[in-house]
Amino acid sequence: MKLSILGCYSATPRALNNTTSQVLEIKNHMFLIDCGEGTQVQLRKHKIKFNRIKHIFISHLHGDHFFGLVGLISTFRLLTRETDLHVYGPKGIKEVVTLQMKLADSWTNYNLYFHELTSKKSELIFEDDKVEVHTIPLKHRIYTNGYLFKEKQGDRKLNISAVEEANINVAYYRKLKQGFDVVNEDGLTIKNDTVTQAGPKPKSYAFCSDTMYKEDIVPIIKNVDVLYHESTFLEQHAHLAGKTKHSTAKEAARIAIQANVDTLLLGHYSTRYDGLNAFKQEAQAVFKNVELTEDGKTFEF
Amino acid sequence: MKLSILGCYSATPRALNNTTSQVLEIKNHMFLIDCGEGTQVQLRKHKIKFNRIKHIFISHLHGDHFFGLVGLISTFRLLTRETDLHVYGPKGIKEVVTLQMKLADSWTNYNLYFHELTSKKSELIFEDDKVEVHTIPLKHRIYTNGYLFKEKQGDRKLNISAVEEANINVAYYRKLKQGFDVVNEDGLTIKNDTVTQAGPKPKSYAFCSDTMYKEDIVPIIKNVDVLYHESTFLEQHAHLAGKTKHSTAKEAARIAIQANVDTLLLGHYSTRYDGLNAFKQEAQAVFKNVELTEDGKTFEF
């Protein structure tokens, strides 16, 4: 699981600060999460192949999370993309993108599917044989979802010497990997766990931006490996966090500890602060394993 | 008259190539012309004060000329702008900007006026005591206007020694500057041109992008000091220019020579070419005084 931070600042793009966008590589998928203005240029800088992006997840329709979407969709068209593209986001996202296509008389030459969200409960919105994506209802000034990306439990690993010793026909190996007991060449039932072991623990990533402190999300993100939780402000500006429905670094850490996550990533920083270290320090007073997202950084888990 | 090139490439923004946007400083105005994605960051890099921009002119609704507009308008809001903003552009521009404001539940705290254009004839769309702006109807795949920016002829300059010698009361100096004959202290009529001279020649700038070769614009832009004319392609790709309704460098030069302009600026280059010199050479075979726009360049006239 690899996470590339294309942008992690709030409000407006600046010469050296990009607004929210991330790419999550998980089980051969390349998921784009949020798409602030300039995201397509950030993708180029990260040398991410445009065609590998087949799913875009937009948390909400504030500009710093989606003003780069229409440009990216348009650039895909100019580059003669043929691959399908799926866009997940709040209701309205289809209208605003298609209106711009209509005005430009420039329709995509690839299939573009919108999956508009309206539910206030967590939903399964994408699933294949390896990965699930669920929404995480957040509380912000407008309708907003975070996203939970979960690997599925993979096949069990065969203990080859044990399997051979148990005299099991090769035809049953697939059933063993799927966790079933099987009958061997001698007609004996072989218990699955005597010849296999569990595959690697599935990884999970929760993206939570933008939101005020909201404990309701804890059950949804419980035990994830990595939690990105916005921390627009420090506690000294808790009143601004309340007013604008954002979180402080301390609040992000309080969510992390309750959800028992492995690693907390902070981001969506207000540019009012001189540096980022204070965010880390404030969070670490509550929860130890904190990392700062920064534009251009990548994390591997 | 000062022109700052924020971006001069066609199609899509890249790490080092910005799409069309220019700032024209003329008679204390700061006019923003077109607004591709990333324009607000380019404005910051050029250290242009956001509040000085009160008028934005959008040529057409292709993304590389206007996808940065909604972000800029939104950033003005976040920076608590109070100054009025006027946006000129094709019909539809108001709907697409206001839809995004509605979805974000983020309305401007300053007055935002849209001036939607539909005419296929040149119109006077802005005028004050020093400057006029006219549309230049262009021919592209969708409805497109260029813009002609003209200084008005300023006051005549007094020849002070001649004025004093002619025994004219100071109360009449303003009338003299305005070009009137006046009566002196001795009751004699003094011919204006015996005591004044013309002020500096008013400057003019014509912005023509995007367009195929269109001789109809020549009378509108006749004798301008500076003509920016798009040159997306070189003659070797004239078939592409025809197909996409763009111009070649040679065609831009043919317009320049017919319109008898002082200086031709080229731009809106396709990124298929390795460098820009071939554009200049091709145009100079037809018209001598050619300059290349490049991102970050400024021209003073």
Coordinates of N, CA and C in Angstrom, one line a residue, chain A residues 39-179:
Chain A
T39 N -4.0 19.6 -9.6 CA -3.7 18.1 -9.3 C -3.0 17.5 -10.6
Q40 N -3.5 17.8 -11.8 CA -2.9 17.2 -13.0 C -1.5 17.5 -13.1
V41 N -1.0 18.6 -12.7 CA 0.4 19.0 -12.8 C 1.2 18.2 -11.7
Q42 N 0.6 18.1 -10.5 CA 1.2 17.3 -9.5 C 1.3 15.8 -9.9
L43 N 0.3 15.3 -10.6 CA 0.4 13.9 -11.1 C 1.6 13.7 -12.0
R44 N 1.8 14.7 -12.9 CA 2.9 14.7 -13.8 C 4.2 14.7 -13.1
K45 N 4.3 15.6 -12.0 CA 5.5 15.7 -11.3 C 5.8 14.4 -10.6
H46 N 4.8 13.7 -10.1 CA 5.0 12.4 -9.5 C 5.2 11.3 -10.5
K47 N 5.1 11.6 -11.7 CA 5.3 10.6 -12.8 C 4.2 9.5 -12.7
I48 N 3.0 9.8 -12.3 CA 2.0 8.8 -12.2 C 1.3 8.8 -13.6
K49 N 1.2 7.5 -14.1 CA 0.6 7.4 -15.4 C -0.9 7.6 -15.3
F50 N -1.4 8.6 -16.1 CA -2.8 9.0 -16.1 C -3.7 7.8 -16.3
N51 N -3.3 6.9 -17.2 CA -4.2 5.8 -17.6 C -4.4 4.8 -16.4
R52 N -3.5 4.8 -15.4 CA -3.7 3.9 -14.3 C -4.8 4.4 -13.4
I53 N -5.1 5.6 -13.5 CA -6.2 6.1 -12.6 C -7.6 5.8 -13.2
K54 N -8.3 5.0 -12.5 CA -9.6 4.6 -13.1 C -10.7 5.0 -12.1
H55 N -10.4 5.4 -10.9 CA -11.4 5.7 -9.9 C -10.9 7.0 -9.2
I56 N -11.8 8.0 -9.1 CA -11.5 9.2 -8.4 C -12.6 9.4 -7.3
F57 N -12.1 9.6 -6.1 CA -13.0 9.8 -5.0 C -12.9 11.2 -4.5
I58 N -14.1 12.0 -4.5 CA -14.1 13.4 -4.1 C -14.9 13.5 -2.8
S59 N -14.2 14.1 -1.8 CA -14.9 14.1 -0.5 C -16.0 15.1 -0.4
H60 N -15.8 16.3 -1.0 CA -16.8 17.3 -1.0 C -16.5 18.3 -2.0
L61 N -17.5 19.2 -2.2 CA -17.4 20.1 -3.3 C -16.9 21.5 -3.0
H62 N -16.0 21.6 -2.0 CA -15.3 22.9 -1.8 C -14.1 22.8 -2.8
G63 N -13.8 24.0 -3.3 CA -12.8 24.2 -4.3 C -11.4 23.5 -4.1
D64 N -11.0 23.6 -2.8 CA -9.6 23.0 -2.6 C -9.6 21.5 -2.6
H65 N -10.8 20.9 -2.8 CA -10.8 19.4 -3.0 C -11.3 19.0 -4.3
F66 N -11.8 19.9 -5.2 CA -12.3 19.4 -6.5 C -12.1 20.4 -7.7
F67 N -11.6 21.5 -7.5 CA -11.4 22.4 -8.7 C -10.5 21.9 -9.7
G68 N -9.7 20.9 -9.4 CA -8.8 20.3 -10.4 C -9.5 19.2 -11.2
L69 N -10.7 18.8 -10.8 CA -11.3 17.6 -11.4 C -11.6 17.8 -12.9
V70 N -12.3 18.9 -13.2 CA -12.7 19.1 -14.6 C -11.5 19.2 -15.5
G71 N -10.5 19.8 -15.1 CA -9.3 19.9 -15.9 C -8.6 18.6 -16.1
L72 N -8.6 17.7 -15.1 CA -8.0 16.4 -15.3 C -8.9 15.6 -16.3
I73 N -10.2 15.6 -16.1 CA -11.1 14.9 -17.0 C -10.9 15.4 -18.5
S74 N -10.7 16.7 -18.6 CA -10.5 17.3 -19.9 C -9.1 16.9 -20.5
T75 N -8.1 16.9 -19.7 CA -6.8 16.5 -20.1 C -6.8 15.0 -20.5
F76 N -7.4 14.1 -19.8 CA -7.6 12.7 -20.2 C -8.1 12.6 -21.6
R77 N -9.1 13.5 -21.9 CA -9.7 13.5 -23.2 C -8.7 13.9 -24.3
L78 N -7.9 15.0 -24.0 CA -6.9 15.5 -25.0 C -5.8 14.5 -25.2
L79 N -5.6 13.6 -24.2 CA -4.5 12.6 -24.3 C -5.1 11.3 -25.0
T80 N -6.3 11.4 -25.5 CA -7.0 10.3 -26.2 C -7.2 9.1 -25.3
R81 N -7.5 9.3 -24.1 CA -7.7 8.2 -23.2 C -8.9 7.3 -23.7
E82 N -8.7 6.0 -23.5 CA -9.9 5.1 -23.8 C -10.4 4.4 -22.6
T83 N -9.6 4.4 -21.5 CA -10.0 3.7 -20.3 C -11.2 4.3 -19.6
D84 N -12.1 3.5 -19.1 CA -13.2 4.0 -18.3 C -12.7 4.8 -17.1
L85 N -13.5 5.8 -16.7 CA -13.2 6.5 -15.5 C -14.4 6.6 -14.7
H86 N -14.2 6.3 -13.4 CA -15.4 6.4 -12.4 C -15.1 7.5 -11.4
V87 N -16.1 8.3 -11.2 CA -15.9 9.4 -10.3 C -17.0 9.3 -9.2
Y88 N -16.5 9.3 -7.9 CA -17.4 9.2 -6.8 C -17.4 10.5 -6.1
G89 N -18.6 11.0 -5.8 CA -18.6 12.3 -5.0 C -20.0 12.7 -4.8
P90 N -20.2 13.8 -4.0 CA -21.5 14.3 -3.7 C -22.4 14.6 -4.9
K91 N -23.6 14.5 -4.7 CA -24.6 14.9 -5.7 C -24.3 16.3 -6.1
G92 N -24.4 16.5 -7.5 CA -24.1 17.8 -8.0 C -22.8 17.7 -8.9
I93 N -21.9 16.8 -8.6 CA -20.6 16.7 -9.2 C -20.8 16.4 -10.7
K94 N -21.8 15.6 -11.0 CA -22.0 15.3 -12.4 C -22.5 16.5 -13.2
E95 N -23.4 17.3 -12.6 CA -24.0 18.4 -13.3 C -22.9 19.5 -13.6
V96 N -22.0 19.7 -12.6 CA -21.0 20.7 -12.8 C -19.9 20.3 -13.8
V97 N -19.6 19.1 -13.8 CA -18.6 18.6 -14.8 C -19.2 18.6 -16.2
T98 N -20.4 18.1 -16.3 CA -21.0 18.0 -17.7 C -21.4 19.4 -18.2
L99 N -21.8 20.3 -17.3 CA -22.1 21.7 -17.8 C -20.8 22.2 -18.5
Q100 N -19.7 22.0 -17.9 CA -18.4 22.6 -18.5 C -18.1 21.9 -19.8
M101 N -18.4 20.6 -19.9 CA -18.2 19.9 -21.2 C -19.1 20.5 -22.2
K102 N -20.3 20.7 -21.8 CA -21.3 21.2 -22.8 C -20.9 22.6 -23.3
L103 N -20.5 23.5 -22.4 CA -20.1 24.8 -22.7 C -18.8 24.8 -23.7
A104 N -18.0 23.8 -23.4 CA -16.7 23.7 -24.2 C -17.0 22.9 -25.5
D105 N -18.2 22.3 -25.6 CA -18.5 21.4 -26.7 C -17.4 20.3 -26.8
S106 N -17.0 19.8 -25.6 CA -15.9 18.8 -25.6 C -16.3 17.6 -24.7
W107 N -16.8 16.6 -25.4 CA -17.2 15.4 -24.6 C -16.1 14.4 -24.6
T108 N -16.1 13.6 -23.5 CA -15.0 12.6 -23.4 C -15.1 11.6 -24.5
N109 N -14.0 11.0 -25.0 CA -14.0 9.9 -25.9 C -13.9 8.6 -25.1
Y110 N -13.9 8.7 -23.8 CA -13.8 7.5 -23.0 C -15.1 7.5 -22.1
N111 N -15.4 6.3 -21.6 CA -16.6 6.3 -20.7 C -16.4 6.9 -19.4
L112 N -17.2 7.8 -19.0 CA -17.1 8.5 -17.7 C -18.4 8.2 -16.9
Y113 N -18.2 7.6 -15.8 CA -19.3 7.2 -14.9 C -19.2 8.0 -13.6
F114 N -20.4 8.6 -13.3 CA -20.5 9.4 -12.0 C -21.2 8.5 -11.0
H115 N -20.7 8.4 -9.8 CA -21.4 7.7 -8.7 C -21.7 8.8 -7.7
E116 N -22.9 9.3 -7.7 CA -23.2 10.4 -6.8 C -23.7 9.9 -5.5
L117 N -23.2 10.5 -4.4 CA -23.5 10.1 -3.1 C -24.4 11.1 -2.4
T118 N -25.3 10.5 -1.6 CA -26.2 11.3 -0.8 C -26.5 10.8 0.6
S119 N -26.0 9.5 0.8 CA -26.4 8.9 2.1 C -25.6 9.5 3.2
K120 N -26.2 9.5 4.4 CA -25.5 10.0 5.6 C -25.0 8.8 6.4
K121 N -25.2 7.6 5.9 CA -24.6 6.4 6.6 C -23.5 5.9 5.7
S122 N -22.6 5.1 6.4 CA -21.5 4.5 5.6 C -22.0 3.5 4.7
E123 N -21.5 3.6 3.4 CA -21.9 2.6 2.4 C -20.7 2.0 1.7
L124 N -20.9 0.8 1.2 CA -20.0 0.1 0.3 C -20.2 0.7 -1.1
I125 N -19.2 1.4 -1.6 CA -19.4 2.0 -2.9 C -18.6 1.4 -4.0
F126 N -17.6 0.6 -3.7 CA -16.8 -0.1 -4.7 C -16.3 -1.4 -4.1
E127 N -16.3 -2.4 -4.9 CA -15.8 -3.7 -4.5 C -15.3 -4.6 -5.7
D128 N -14.2 -5.2 -5.5 CA -13.8 -6.2 -6.5 C -13.3 -7.4 -5.7
D129 N -12.5 -8.3 -6.3 CA -12.1 -9.5 -5.5 C -11.0 -9.2 -4.5
K130 N -10.4 -8.0 -4.6 CA -9.3 -7.7 -3.7 C -9.5 -6.5 -2.8
V131 N -10.4 -5.6 -3.1 CA -10.5 -4.4 -2.4 C -11.9 -4.0 -2.2
E132 N -12.2 -3.3 -1.1 CA -13.5 -2.6 -0.8 C -13.3 -1.2 -0.5
V133 N -14.2 -0.3 -1.0 CA -14.2 1.1 -0.6 C -15.5 1.4 0.1
H134 N -15.5 2.0 1.3 CA -16.7 2.4 2.0 C -16.6 3.9 2.2
T135 N -17.8 4.6 2.3 CA -17.8 6.0 2.7 C -17.7 6.1 4.2
I136 N -17.1 7.3 4.6 CA -17.1 7.6 6.0 C -17.8 9.0 6.2
P137 N -19.1 9.0 6.6 CA -19.8 10.2 6.7 C -19.1 11.2 7.7
L138 N -18.8 12.4 7.2 CA -18.1 13.3 8.0 C -19.0 14.5 8.3
K139 N -18.5 15.4 9.2 CA -19.4 16.6 9.5 C -18.6 17.9 9.2
H140 N -19.0 18.5 8.1 CA -18.3 19.7 7.7 C -19.4 20.7 7.3
R141 N -19.0 21.8 6.7 CA -20.0 22.9 6.4 C -21.0 22.4 5.3
I142 N -20.5 21.6 4.4 CA -21.4 21.0 3.4 C -21.2 19.5 3.4
Y143 N -22.1 18.8 2.7 CA -22.1 17.3 2.7 C -20.7 16.7 2.3
T144 N -20.2 15.9 3.1 CA -18.8 15.4 3.0 C -18.7 14.0 3.4
N145 N -17.9 13.2 2.6 CA -17.6 11.9 3.0 C -16.1 11.7 3.0
G146 N -15.6 11.0 4.0 CA -14.2 10.4 3.9 C -14.4 9.0 3.2
Y147 N -13.3 8.4 3.0 CA -13.3 7.1 2.3 C -12.4 6.1 3.0
L148 N -12.9 4.9 3.2 CA -12.2 3.8 3.8 C -11.8 2.7 2.7
F149 N -10.5 2.5 2.6 CA -10.0 1.6 1.6 C -9.5 0.3 2.3
K150 N -10.1 -0.8 2.0 CA -9.7 -2.0 2.7 C -9.3 -3.2 1.7
E151 N -8.1 -3.7 1.9 CA -7.8 -4.9 1.2 C -8.7 -6.1 1.8
K152 N -9.1 -7.0 0.9 CA -9.8 -8.2 1.4 C -8.7 -9.2 1.9
Q153 N -9.2 -10.1 2.8 CA -8.3 -11.2 3.2 C -7.9 -12.0 2.0
G154 N -6.7 -12.2 1.7 CA -6.2 -12.9 0.5 C -6.3 -14.4 0.8
D155 N -5.8 -15.2 -0.2 CA -5.8 -16.7 0.0 C -4.9 -17.1 1.1
R156 N -5.1 -18.3 1.7 CA -4.2 -18.9 2.6 C -3.0 -19.4 1.9
K157 N -1.9 -19.4 2.6 CA -0.6 -19.8 2.0 C -0.5 -21.3 2.2
L158 N -0.1 -22.1 1.2 CA 0.1 -23.5 1.4 C 1.5 -23.7 2.1
N159 N 1.5 -24.7 3.0 CA 2.8 -25.1 3.6 C 3.1 -26.4 2.7
I160 N 3.9 -26.1 1.6 CA 4.1 -27.1 0.6 C 4.6 -28.5 1.1
S161 N 5.6 -28.4 2.0 CA 6.1 -29.7 2.5 C 4.9 -30.5 3.2
A162 N 4.2 -29.8 4.0 CA 3.0 -30.4 4.7 C 2.0 -31.0 3.8
V163 N 1.7 -30.2 2.7 CA 0.7 -30.6 1.8 C 1.1 -31.9 1.1
E164 N 2.4 -31.9 0.7 CA 2.9 -33.1 0.0 C 2.9 -34.3 0.9
E165 N 3.3 -34.1 2.1 CA 3.4 -35.2 3.1 C 2.0 -35.7 3.4
A166 N 1.0 -34.8 3.3 CA -0.4 -35.3 3.5 C -1.0 -36.0 2.3
N167 N -0.3 -36.0 1.2 CA -0.7 -36.8 0.1 C -2.0 -36.3 -0.5
I168 N -2.0 -34.9 -0.7 CA -3.2 -34.3 -1.3 C -3.0 -34.0 -2.8
N169 N -4.0 -34.3 -3.6 CA -3.9 -34.2 -5.0 C -3.8 -32.7 -5.4
V170 N -3.0 -32.3 -6.3 CA -2.8 -30.9 -6.7 C -4.1 -30.2 -7.1
A171 N -5.0 -31.0 -7.6 CA -6.4 -30.4 -7.9 C -7.1 -29.8 -6.7
Y172 N -6.7 -30.1 -5.5 CA -7.3 -29.6 -4.3 C -6.6 -28.3 -3.8
Y173 N -5.5 -28.0 -4.4 CA -4.7 -26.9 -3.8 C -5.5 -25.6 -3.7
R174 N -6.3 -25.4 -4.8 CA -7.1 -24.1 -4.8 C -8.1 -24.1 -3.7
K175 N -8.7 -25.2 -3.4 CA -9.7 -25.3 -2.3 C -9.0 -25.1 -1.0
L176 N -7.7 -25.6 -0.8 CA -7.0 -25.4 0.4 C -6.7 -23.9 0.6
K177 N -6.3 -23.2 -0.5 CA -6.0 -21.8 -0.4 C -7.2 -21.0 0.0
Q178 N -8.4 -21.5 -0.4 CA -9.6 -20.8 0.0 C -10.1 -21.2 1.4
G179 N -9.4 -22.1 2.1 CA -9.6 -22.3 3.5 C -10.4 -23.6 3.7

